[in-house]
Amino acid sequence: MKIKKAVLNSILTQGMLPLFFYEDPEVSLQITRSLYKAGVRVFEYTNRGKQALDNFKVLRKAVDKEMADLYLGIGTIKNVSEAETFIDAGADFIVSPIVNGEVAKAAHKHKLLWIPGCMTPTEIYAAQKHGAELIKIFPANILGPAFVSSIKELFPGQLFMPTGGVELTSENINAWFHSGVSAVGMGSKLISREVLDNRLYDKLVTDTITALELIKMAM
């Protein structure tokens, strides 16, 4: 199976795309192992610090050795230079906070899934024109489930994934899936600064299992 389709199917099956960045490579690795232990098979490391590339290479090496069925993507990609750099480092897919056609071309050239972030119907339309199969609704906490419900019929068949403020509660997760999303992105509400700074790996495993169970019930 082509990796683009495999990654998309994995996100849709999992119903959730966890995402995080942390300065320390060892903590980043332990977080990745904890997510994997909880059942995660696709996640996004975010390009939000000067250590991101070096840390990503550490994760790529460990995933290849220990977690061969885990898809490792890179997020917060805003330009083609960043895209090419992380693709060269082994990114399985690209996530952006914006719609950049050059980033889309880079991903498509390498036959990788590109997930752009959109906040308006115009941005969604532009993302579709650049071949986005899955679109990130961002920031989700500002737009809310009602936004998806309101615009979904304008874009029949389009897959949406809210990211940014999705809560780890049955009420919030149910509201998003009821609005018509195909998956949810979960960052700091799942992988909090407290978890990262205090190395609360067991808590992350438990919370991730809970999140996956809530999502399965909501889908």
C-alpha positions in Angstrom: 0.0 0.0 0.0 1.3 3.5 -0.8 2.3 5.4 2.3 0.0 8.3 1.6 -3.1 6.1 1.6 -1.7 4.0 4.5 -1.2 7.1 6.7 -4.6 8.5 5.9 -6.3 5.2 6.7 -4.3 5.0 9.9 -5.4 8.4 11.1 -9.1 7.7 10.1 -9.0 4.3 11.9 -7.3 5.7 15.0 -9.6 8.7 15.0 -7.0 10.8 16.6 -3.7 12.4 15.7 -1.6 13.1 18.8 1.0 15.9 18.4 3.7 17.4 20.6 7.2 19.0 20.7 9.6 19.0 23.6 13.2 20.3 23.8 14.7 17.2 25.3 15.3 14.3 22.9 15.1 11.6 25.5 11.8 12.9 26.8 10.5 13.1 23.3 11.5 9.5 22.8 9.8 8.4 26.0 6.6 10.2 25.1 6.7 8.5 21.7 7.1 5.1 23.3 4.3 5.9 25.8 1.9 6.8 22.9 2.9 3.6 21.1 2.4 1.5 24.3 -1.2 3.0 24.6 -2.0 1.9 21.0 -1.1 4.9 18.9 0.1 4.0 15.4 0.3 7.4 13.8 1.4 10.8 15.4 2.8 14.2 14.6 6.0 15.7 16.0 5.8 19.5 15.7 8.5 21.8 14.3 8.2 24.3 17.1 11.8 24.7 18.4 15.4 24.7 17.3 15.8 21.1 18.5 13.0 19.8 16.4 15.0 18.5 13.5 17.7 16.7 15.7 14.9 15.3 17.9 13.0 14.1 14.9 16.0 12.2 13.6 16.3 10.5 17.1 12.6 9.5 16.9 12.9 8.3 13.3 15.8 6.0 14.2 13.9 4.6 17.2 10.7 4.2 15.3 12.4 2.3 12.6 14.1 0.0 15.1 11.4 -0.5 17.8 8.0 0.6 16.3 8.0 -0.3 12.7 4.2 0.0 12.3 4.1 3.6 13.6 3.8 6.4 11.1 5.8 9.5 12.2 4.8 12.8 10.7 6.1 16.4 11.1 3.9 19.4 11.9 4.1 23.2 11.9 5.6 23.2 8.4 5.1 26.6 6.9 7.5 26.6 3.9 9.0 24.3 1.3 12.5 24.4 2.8 11.2 23.0 6.1 9.1 20.5 4.2 12.1 19.2 2.2 14.4 19.1 5.2 12.0 16.9 7.2 11.1 14.8 4.3 14.8 14.1 3.9 14.9 13.2 7.6 12.2 10.6 7.0 8.8 12.2 7.7 5.9 10.0 6.7 3.5 12.9 6.3 3.4 16.7 6.5 1.1 18.9 8.6 0.9 22.7 8.2 -0.9 25.4 10.2 -1.6 27.2 6.9 -2.2 26.6 3.2 1.0 26.8 1.2 0.9 25.5 -2.3 4.6 25.0 -2.5 4.5 22.8 0.6 1.7 20.8 -1.0 3.8 20.3 -4.1 6.7 19.1 -2.1 4.5 16.5 -0.3 2.9 15.4 -3.5 6.2 15.0 -5.2 7.3 12.5 -2.6 3.8 10.9 -2.6 3.2 11.9 1.0 0.0 13.0 2.8 -0.3 16.8 3.2 -2.6 18.1 6.0 -3.0 21.9 5.8 -4.6 24.0 8.5 -7.7 26.1 7.6 -9.9 28.6 9.4 -12.3 29.8 6.6 -14.2 28.4 3.7 -11.9 30.2 1.3 -8.9 28.5 2.9 -10.6 25.1 2.7 -11.4 25.7 -1.0 -7.7 26.7 -1.6 -6.5 23.6 0.2 -8.8 21.4 -1.9 -7.3 23.0 -5.1 -3.9 22.0 -3.8 -5.0 18.4 -3.3 -5.6 18.2 0.4 -7.5 14.9 1.3 -7.6 15.7 5.0 -7.9 19.3 6.2 -7.0 20.5 9.7 -9.6 22.9 11.2 -7.4 25.2 13.2 -7.6 26.7 15.8 -10.4 24.3 16.9 -11.1 26.0 20.2 -11.9 29.3 18.5 -14.0 27.8 15.6 -15.9 25.1 17.5 -18.0 22.1 16.3 -20.7 24.4 15.1 -18.3 25.8 12.4 -17.8 22.3 10.9 -21.6 21.6 11.0 -22.2 24.9 9.2 -19.7 24.5 6.4 -19.5 20.7 5.9 -22.3 20.6 3.2 -20.3 23.2 1.2 -17.5 20.6 0.8 -19.2 17.2 0.3 -16.8 14.3 0.9 -14.1 16.4 2.4 -12.4 15.0 5.5 -11.9 17.3 8.4 -9.8 17.1 11.6 -10.1 19.8 14.3 -6.8 20.6 16.1 -6.0 23.1 18.9 -8.0 22.8 22.0 -9.9 19.6 21.6 -10.7 18.5 25.1 -10.2 15.1 26.6 -13.9 14.7 27.6 -16.7 12.6 26.1 -18.8 15.7 25.7 -16.3 17.6 23.6 -15.2 14.6 21.5 -18.8 13.6 20.9 -19.6 17.2 19.8 -16.8 17.2 17.2 -17.7 13.8 15.7 -21.4 14.7 15.7 -20.4 17.8 13.7 -19.0 15.6 11.0 -15.2 15.4 11.6 -13.3 12.3 10.6 -10.6 12.5 13.4 -9.4 14.9 16.0 -5.9 16.3 16.6 -4.9 16.3 20.3 -1.9 18.2 21.6 -1.6 19.9 25.0 -4.9 18.6 26.3 -3.4 15.1 26.0 0.3 15.7 26.2 0.4 18.5 28.6 3.4 20.5 29.8 3.0 18.9 33.2 3.3 15.5 31.6 6.4 16.6 29.6 8.2 18.4 32.4 7.4 15.9 35.1 8.0 12.8 32.9 4.5 11.4 33.7 4.7 8.6 31.2 2.3 6.3 32.9 -0.3 9.0 33.1 0.1 9.6 29.4 -0.4 5.9 28.6 -3.6 5.9 30.7 -5.0 9.2 29.3 -4.2 8.1 25.7 -6.0 4.8 26.2 -9.0 6.8 27.6 -8.9 9.2 24.6 -8.8 6.3 22.1 -11.8 4.7 23.9 -13.8 7.9 23.9 -13.1 8.4 20.2 -14.2 4.9 19.3 -17.5 5.4 21.1 -18.0 8.8 19.3 -17.1 7.7 15.8 
